[in-house]
Backbone as a ProteinNet text record, in pm:
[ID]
protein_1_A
[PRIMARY]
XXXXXXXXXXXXXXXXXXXXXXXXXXXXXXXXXXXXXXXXXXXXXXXXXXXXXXXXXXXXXXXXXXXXXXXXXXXXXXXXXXXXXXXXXXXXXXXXXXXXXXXXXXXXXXXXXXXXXXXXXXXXXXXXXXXXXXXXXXXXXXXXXXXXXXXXXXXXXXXXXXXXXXXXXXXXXXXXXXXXXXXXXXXXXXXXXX
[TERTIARY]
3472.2	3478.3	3348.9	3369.2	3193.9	3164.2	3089.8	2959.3	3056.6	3123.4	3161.9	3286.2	3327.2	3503.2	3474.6	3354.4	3320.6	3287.3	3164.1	3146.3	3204.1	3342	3406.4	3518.2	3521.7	3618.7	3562.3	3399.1	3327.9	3321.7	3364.2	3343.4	3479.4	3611.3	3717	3722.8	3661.3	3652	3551.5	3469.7	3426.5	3471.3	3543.1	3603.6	3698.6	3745.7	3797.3	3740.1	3622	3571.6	3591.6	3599.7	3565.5	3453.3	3404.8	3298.3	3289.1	3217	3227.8	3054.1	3012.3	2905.6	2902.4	2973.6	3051	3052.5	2997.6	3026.6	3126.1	3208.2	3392.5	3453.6	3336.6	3371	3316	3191.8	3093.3	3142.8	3235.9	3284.9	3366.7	3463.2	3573.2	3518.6	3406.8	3339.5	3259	3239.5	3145.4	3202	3362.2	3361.3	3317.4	3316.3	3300.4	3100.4	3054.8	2876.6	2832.3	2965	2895.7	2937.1	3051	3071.7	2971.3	2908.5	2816.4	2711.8	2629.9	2511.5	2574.3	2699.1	2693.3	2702.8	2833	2789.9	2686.5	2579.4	2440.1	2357.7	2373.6	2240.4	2344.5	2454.4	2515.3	2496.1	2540.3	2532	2488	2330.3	2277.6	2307.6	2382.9	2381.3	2350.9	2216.3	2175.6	2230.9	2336.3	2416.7	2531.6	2582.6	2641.2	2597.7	2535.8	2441.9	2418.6	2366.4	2376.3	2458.4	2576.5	2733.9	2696.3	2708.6	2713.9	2663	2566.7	2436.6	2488.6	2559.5	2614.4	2706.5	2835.4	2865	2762.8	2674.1	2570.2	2519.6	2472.6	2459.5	2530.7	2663.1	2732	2775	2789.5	2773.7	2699.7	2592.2	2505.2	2338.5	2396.4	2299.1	2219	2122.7	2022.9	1939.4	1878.2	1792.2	1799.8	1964.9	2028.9	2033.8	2061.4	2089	1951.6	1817.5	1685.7	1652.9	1754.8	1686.6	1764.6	1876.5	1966.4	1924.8	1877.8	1787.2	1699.1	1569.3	1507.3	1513.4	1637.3	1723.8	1728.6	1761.2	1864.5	1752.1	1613.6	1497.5	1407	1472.8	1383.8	1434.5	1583.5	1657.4	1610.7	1649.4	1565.8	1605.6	1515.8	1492	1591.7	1681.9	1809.5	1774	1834.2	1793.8	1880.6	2008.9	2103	2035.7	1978.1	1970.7	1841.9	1745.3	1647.8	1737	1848.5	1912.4	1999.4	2006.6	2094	1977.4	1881.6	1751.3	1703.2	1785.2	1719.3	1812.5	1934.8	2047.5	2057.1	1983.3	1977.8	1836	1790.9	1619.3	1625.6	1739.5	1802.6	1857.8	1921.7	2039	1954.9	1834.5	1777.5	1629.1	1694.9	1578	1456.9	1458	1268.3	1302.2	1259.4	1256.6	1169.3	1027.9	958.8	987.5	1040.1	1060	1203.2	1309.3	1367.5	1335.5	1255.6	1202.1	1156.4	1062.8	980.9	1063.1	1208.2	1294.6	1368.5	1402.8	1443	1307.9	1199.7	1128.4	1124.2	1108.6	1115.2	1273.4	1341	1512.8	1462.5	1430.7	1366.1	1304.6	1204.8	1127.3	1142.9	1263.7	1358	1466.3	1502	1567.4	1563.8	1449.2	1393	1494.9	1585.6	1691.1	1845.1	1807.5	1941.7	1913.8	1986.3	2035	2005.2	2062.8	2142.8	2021.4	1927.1	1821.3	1737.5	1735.6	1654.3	1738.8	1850.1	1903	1889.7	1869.5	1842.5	1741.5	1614.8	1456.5	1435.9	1539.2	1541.6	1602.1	1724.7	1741.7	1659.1	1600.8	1468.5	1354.2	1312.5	1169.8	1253.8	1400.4	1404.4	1440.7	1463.3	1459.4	1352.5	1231.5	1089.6	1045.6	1123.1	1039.2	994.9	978.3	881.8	985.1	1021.6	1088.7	1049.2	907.1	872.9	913.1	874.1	909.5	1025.4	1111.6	1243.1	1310.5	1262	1306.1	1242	1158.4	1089.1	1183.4	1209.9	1284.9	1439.8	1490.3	1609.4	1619.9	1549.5	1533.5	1500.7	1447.8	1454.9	1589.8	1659.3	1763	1864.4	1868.7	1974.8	1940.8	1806.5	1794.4	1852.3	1872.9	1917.4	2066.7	2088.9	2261.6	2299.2	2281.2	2279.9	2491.8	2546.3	2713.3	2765.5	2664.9	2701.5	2697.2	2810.5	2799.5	2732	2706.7	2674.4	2525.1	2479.4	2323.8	2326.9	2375.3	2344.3	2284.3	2436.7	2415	2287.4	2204.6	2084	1961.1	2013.6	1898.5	1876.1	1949.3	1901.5	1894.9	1975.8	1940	1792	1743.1	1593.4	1505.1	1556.1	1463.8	1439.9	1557.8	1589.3	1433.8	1519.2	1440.2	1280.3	1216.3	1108.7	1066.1	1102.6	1055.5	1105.5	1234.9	1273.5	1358.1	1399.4	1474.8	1624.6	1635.9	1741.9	1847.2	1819.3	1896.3	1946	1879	1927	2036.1	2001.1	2074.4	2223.4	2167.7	2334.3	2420.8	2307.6	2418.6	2477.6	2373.6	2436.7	2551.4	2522.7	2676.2	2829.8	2773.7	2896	2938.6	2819.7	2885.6	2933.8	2864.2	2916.9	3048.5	3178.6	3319.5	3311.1	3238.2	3285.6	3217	3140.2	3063.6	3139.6	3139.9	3220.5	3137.7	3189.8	3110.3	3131.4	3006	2981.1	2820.5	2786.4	2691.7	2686.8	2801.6	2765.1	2730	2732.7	2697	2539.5	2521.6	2341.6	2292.7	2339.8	2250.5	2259.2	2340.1	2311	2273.2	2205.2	2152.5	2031.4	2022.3	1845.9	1832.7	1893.4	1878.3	1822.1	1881.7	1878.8	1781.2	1743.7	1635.3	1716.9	1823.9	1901.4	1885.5	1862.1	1799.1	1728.9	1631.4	1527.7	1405.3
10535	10530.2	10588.9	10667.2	10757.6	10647.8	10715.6	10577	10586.8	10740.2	10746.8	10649.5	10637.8	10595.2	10416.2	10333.5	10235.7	10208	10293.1	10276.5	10245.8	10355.9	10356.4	10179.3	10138.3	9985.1	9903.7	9927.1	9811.9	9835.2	9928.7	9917.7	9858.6	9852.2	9821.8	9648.4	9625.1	9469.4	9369.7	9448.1	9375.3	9434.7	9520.6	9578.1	9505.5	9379.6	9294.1	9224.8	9197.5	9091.1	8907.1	8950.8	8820.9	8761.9	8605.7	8584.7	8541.6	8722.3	8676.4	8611.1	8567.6	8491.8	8337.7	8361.3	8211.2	8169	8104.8	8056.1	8100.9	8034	8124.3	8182.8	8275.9	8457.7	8510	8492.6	8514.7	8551.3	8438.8	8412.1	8503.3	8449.3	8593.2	8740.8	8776.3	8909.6	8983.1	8839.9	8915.4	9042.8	9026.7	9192.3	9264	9295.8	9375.6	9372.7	9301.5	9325.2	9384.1	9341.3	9397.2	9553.6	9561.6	9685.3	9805	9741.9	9798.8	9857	9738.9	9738.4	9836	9838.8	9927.8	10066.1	10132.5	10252.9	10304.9	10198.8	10236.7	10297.4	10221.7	10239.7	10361.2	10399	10509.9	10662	10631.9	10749	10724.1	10777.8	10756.1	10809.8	10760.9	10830.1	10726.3	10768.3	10701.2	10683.3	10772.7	10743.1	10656.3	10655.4	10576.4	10413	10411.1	10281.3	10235.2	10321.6	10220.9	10179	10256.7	10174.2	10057.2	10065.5	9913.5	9821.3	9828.5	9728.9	9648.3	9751.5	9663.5	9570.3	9571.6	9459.5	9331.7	9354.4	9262.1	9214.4	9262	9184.8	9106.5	9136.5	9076.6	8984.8	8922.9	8820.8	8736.8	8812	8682.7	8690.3	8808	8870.6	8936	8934.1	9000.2	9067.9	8952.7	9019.9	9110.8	9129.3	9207.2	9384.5	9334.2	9417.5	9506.8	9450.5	9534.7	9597.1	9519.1	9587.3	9703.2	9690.3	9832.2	9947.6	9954.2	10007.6	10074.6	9966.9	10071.1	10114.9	10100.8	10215.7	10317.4	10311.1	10442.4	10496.1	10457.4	10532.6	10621.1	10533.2	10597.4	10741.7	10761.8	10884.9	10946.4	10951.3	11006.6	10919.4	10961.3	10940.5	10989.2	10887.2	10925.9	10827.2	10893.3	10787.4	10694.6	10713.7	10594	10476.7	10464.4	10387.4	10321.2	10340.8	10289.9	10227	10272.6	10211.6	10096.5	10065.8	9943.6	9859.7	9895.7	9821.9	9730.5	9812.8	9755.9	9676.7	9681.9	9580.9	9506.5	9494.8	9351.4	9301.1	9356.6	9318.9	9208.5	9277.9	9192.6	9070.8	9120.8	8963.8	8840.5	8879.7	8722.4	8725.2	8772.8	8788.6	8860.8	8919.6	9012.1	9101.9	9097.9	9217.6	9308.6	9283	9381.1	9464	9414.7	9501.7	9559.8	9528.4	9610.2	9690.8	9704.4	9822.4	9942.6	9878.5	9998.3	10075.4	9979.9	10042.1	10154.4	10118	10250.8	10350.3	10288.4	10413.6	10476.2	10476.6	10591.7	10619.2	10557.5	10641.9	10794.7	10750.7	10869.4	10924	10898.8	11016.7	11124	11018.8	11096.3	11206	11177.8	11242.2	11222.1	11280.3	11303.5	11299.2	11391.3	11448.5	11364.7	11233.8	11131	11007.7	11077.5	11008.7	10850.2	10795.1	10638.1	10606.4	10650	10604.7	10547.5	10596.6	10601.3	10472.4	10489.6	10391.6	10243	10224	10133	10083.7	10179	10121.7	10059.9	10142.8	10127.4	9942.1	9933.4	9834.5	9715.3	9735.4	9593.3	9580.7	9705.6	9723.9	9592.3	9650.5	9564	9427.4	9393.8	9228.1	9194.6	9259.7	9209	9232.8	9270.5	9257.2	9402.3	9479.8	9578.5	9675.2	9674.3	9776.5	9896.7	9950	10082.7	10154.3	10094.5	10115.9	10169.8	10092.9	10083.5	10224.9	10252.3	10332.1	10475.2	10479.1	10603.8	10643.3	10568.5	10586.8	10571.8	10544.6	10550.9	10718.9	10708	10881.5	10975.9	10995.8	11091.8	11074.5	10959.2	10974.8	11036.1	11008.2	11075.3	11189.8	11281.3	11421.2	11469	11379.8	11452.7	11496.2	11335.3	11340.8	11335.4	11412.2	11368.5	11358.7	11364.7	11303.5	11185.4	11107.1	10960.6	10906.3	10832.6	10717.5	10591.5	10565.2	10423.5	10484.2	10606.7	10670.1	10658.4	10740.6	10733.9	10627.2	10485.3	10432.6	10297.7	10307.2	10250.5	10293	10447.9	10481.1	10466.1	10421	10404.6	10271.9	10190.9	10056.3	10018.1	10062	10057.5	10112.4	10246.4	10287	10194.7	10129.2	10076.5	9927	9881.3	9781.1	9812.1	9909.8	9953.4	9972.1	10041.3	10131	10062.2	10013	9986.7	10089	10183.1	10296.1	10237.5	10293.9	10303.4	10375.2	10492	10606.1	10538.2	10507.5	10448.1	10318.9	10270.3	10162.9	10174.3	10301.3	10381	10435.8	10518.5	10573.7	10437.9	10339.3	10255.6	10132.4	10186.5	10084	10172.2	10322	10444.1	10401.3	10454.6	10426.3	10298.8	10169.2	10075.8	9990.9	10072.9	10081.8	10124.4	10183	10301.8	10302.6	10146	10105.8	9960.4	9976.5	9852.1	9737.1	9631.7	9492.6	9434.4	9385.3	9308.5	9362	9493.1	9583.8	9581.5	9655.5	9750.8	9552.1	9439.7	9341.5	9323	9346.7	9296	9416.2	9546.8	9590.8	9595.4	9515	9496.8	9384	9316.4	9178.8	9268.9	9319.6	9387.2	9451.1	9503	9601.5	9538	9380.4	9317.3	9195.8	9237	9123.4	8962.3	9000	8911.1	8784.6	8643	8606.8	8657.7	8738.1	8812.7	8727.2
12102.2	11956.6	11900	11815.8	11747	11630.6	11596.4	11528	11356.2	11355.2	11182.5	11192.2	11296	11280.1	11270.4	11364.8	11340.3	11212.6	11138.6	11048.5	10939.9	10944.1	10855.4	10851.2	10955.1	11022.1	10966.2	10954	10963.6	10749.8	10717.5	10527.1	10526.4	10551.1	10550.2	10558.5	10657.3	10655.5	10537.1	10495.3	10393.6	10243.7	10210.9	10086.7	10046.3	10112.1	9960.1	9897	9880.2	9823.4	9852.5	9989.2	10042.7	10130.3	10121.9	10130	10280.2	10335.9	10464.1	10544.1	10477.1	10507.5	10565.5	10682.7	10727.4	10848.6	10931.6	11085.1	11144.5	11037.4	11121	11122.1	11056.8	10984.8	11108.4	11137	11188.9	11367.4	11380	11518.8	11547.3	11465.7	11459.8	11455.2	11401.3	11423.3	11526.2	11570.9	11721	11799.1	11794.8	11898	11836.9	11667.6	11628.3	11609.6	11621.2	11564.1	11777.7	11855.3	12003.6	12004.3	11892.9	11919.2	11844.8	11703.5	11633.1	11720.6	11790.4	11922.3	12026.3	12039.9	12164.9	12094.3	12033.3	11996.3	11933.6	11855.2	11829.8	11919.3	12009.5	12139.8	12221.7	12230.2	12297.5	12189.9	12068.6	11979.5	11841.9	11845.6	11716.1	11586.6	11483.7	11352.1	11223.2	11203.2	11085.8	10964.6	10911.9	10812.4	10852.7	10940.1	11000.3	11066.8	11098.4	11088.1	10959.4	10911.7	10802.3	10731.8	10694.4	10674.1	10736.8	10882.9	10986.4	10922	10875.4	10830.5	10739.1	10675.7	10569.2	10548	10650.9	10689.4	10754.1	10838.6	10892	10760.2	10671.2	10573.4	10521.5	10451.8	10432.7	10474.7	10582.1	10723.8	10692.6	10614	10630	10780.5	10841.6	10924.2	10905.6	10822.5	10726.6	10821.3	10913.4	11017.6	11126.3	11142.3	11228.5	11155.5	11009.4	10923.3	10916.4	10881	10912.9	10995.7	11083.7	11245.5	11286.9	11274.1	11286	11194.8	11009.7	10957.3	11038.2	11075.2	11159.6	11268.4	11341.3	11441.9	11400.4	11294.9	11230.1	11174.2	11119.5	11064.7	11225.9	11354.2	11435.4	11474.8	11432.6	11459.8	11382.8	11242.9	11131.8	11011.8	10930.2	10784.9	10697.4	10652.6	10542.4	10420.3	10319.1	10225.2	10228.9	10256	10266.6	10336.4	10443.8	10493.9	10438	10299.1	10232.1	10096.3	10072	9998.1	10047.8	10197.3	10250.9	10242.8	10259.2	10314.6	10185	10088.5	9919.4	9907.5	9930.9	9908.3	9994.4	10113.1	10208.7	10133.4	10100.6	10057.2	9934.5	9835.7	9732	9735.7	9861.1	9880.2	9967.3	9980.1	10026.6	9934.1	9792.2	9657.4	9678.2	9789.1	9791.8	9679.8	9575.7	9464.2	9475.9	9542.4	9599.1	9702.1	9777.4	9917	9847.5	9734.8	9715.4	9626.9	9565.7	9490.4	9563.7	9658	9765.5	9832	9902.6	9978.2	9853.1	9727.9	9675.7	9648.6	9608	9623.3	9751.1	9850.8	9972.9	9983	9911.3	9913.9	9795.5	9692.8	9598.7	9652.9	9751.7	9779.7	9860.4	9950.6	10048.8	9963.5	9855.8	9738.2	9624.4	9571.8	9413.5	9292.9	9349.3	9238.3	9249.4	9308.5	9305.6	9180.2	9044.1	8894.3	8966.8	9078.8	9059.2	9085.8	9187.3	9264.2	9132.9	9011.1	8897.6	8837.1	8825.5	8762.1	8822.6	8956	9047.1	8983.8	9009.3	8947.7	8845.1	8763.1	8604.3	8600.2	8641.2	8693	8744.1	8775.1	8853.8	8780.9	8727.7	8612.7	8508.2	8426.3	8335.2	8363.4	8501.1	8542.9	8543.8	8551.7	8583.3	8402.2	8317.1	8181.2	8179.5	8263.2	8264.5	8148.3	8022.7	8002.3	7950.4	7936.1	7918.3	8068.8	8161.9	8308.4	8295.9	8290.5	8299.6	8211.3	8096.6	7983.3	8012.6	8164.1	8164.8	8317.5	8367.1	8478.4	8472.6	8378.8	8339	8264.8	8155.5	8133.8	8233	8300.6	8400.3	8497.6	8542.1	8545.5	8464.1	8346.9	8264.8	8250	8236.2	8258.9	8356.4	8498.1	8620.8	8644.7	8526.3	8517.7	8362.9	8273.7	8171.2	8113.1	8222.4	8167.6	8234.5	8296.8	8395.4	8268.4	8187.5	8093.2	8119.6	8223.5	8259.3	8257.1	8283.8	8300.7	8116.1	8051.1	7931.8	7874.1	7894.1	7811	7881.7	7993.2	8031.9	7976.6	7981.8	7935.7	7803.5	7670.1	7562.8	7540.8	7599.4	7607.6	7661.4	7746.3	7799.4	7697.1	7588.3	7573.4	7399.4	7376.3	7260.8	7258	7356.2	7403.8	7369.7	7478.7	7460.3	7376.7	7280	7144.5	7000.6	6990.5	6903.7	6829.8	6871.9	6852.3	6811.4	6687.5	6570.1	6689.4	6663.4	6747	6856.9	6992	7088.4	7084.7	6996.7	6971.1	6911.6	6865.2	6783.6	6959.7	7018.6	7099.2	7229	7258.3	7304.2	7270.3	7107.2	7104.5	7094.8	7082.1	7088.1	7250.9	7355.8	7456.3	7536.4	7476	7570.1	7624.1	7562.5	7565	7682.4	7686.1	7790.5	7996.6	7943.8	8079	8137.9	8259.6	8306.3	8287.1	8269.8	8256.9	8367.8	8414.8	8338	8263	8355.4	8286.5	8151.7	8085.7	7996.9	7871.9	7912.2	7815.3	7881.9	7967	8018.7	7939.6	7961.2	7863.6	7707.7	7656.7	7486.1	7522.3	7606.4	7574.2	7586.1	7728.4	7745	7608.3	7534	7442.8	7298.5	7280.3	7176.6	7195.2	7327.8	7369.3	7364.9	7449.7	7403.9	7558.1	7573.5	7705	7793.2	7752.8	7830.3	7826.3
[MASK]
++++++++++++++++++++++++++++++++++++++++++++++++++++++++++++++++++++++++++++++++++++++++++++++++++++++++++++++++++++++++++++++++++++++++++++++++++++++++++++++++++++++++++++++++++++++++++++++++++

């Protein structure tokens, strides 16, 4: 079995939205986390690993989940796999180590819109929202027709500045962003439980 076709087994089992973070999830999965370990250590593909990881997270195997990461960083350097690293980093609350892990995903690729929107994202959980409103704009320069990019970026920048304008185009677009987003940012926007 090659590492894409696992990979791809191993997104299938956690894509319904169930909570597989469980002893007797856990049990039931073992062929599959021996099968992760073995085609890892037989055929390295770092984009592919890191799919893997992401079930291990999901599990509830966080530490398994880092460690296959830096498998997949010793093959080479993908940004995907600095962006699993931020979303396991998240899910046991390090907000620092998930920030850093998207910064070296950016640095690994400058010109990726979401990577910005991510940052933009965590600056305005931490309060930081000039942060947030400067890194959200350079996202939307990169992508300036992602609606969900748009409408962050004027919500951040509303926030920040106090901008009339922004506040106009974020209530044009926020129809148009899935929630439970597109309401965090008219709260961020209105300083609304911040």
């Amino acid at each position: 079995m090659t590492p894409a076709a696992v990979a791809e087994a191993t997104m299938r089992i956690h894509d319904y939205d169930h909570d597989l973070d469980a002893d007797a999830v856990r049990e039931c999965l073992a062929p599959w986390f021996q099968a992760i370990e073995a085609v890892c250590d037989r055929h390295a593909d770092p984009d592919a690993m890191a799919r893997m990881a992401i079930l291990l997270r999901v599990c509830g195997r966080t530490d398994a989940s880092f460690a296959l990461c830096d498998q997949a960083h010793a093959v080479r350097r993908v940004p995907f796999t600095e962006v699993v690293r931020a979303g396991t980093s998240r899910h046991i609350g390090n907000r620092a180590e998930t920030a850093a892990a998207f910064r070296r995903a950016l640095a690994l690729d400058p010109a990726n819109w979401s990577l910005h929107l991510d940052l933009a994202g965590l600056a305005a959980e931490e309060g930081d929202f000039a942060e947030a409103a400067a890194l959200a704009t350079r996202g939307e320069q990169l992508e300036p027709d992602d609606v969900t990019m748009r409408a962050a970026a004027a919500a951040y920048r509303a926030r920040s500045t106090g901008s009339v304008a922004d506040l106009n185009t974020l209530t044009e677009l926020t129809p148009q962003v899935p929630e439970p987003y597109g309401r965090t940012l008219i709260d961020y926007a209105y300083a609304r439980g911040t």
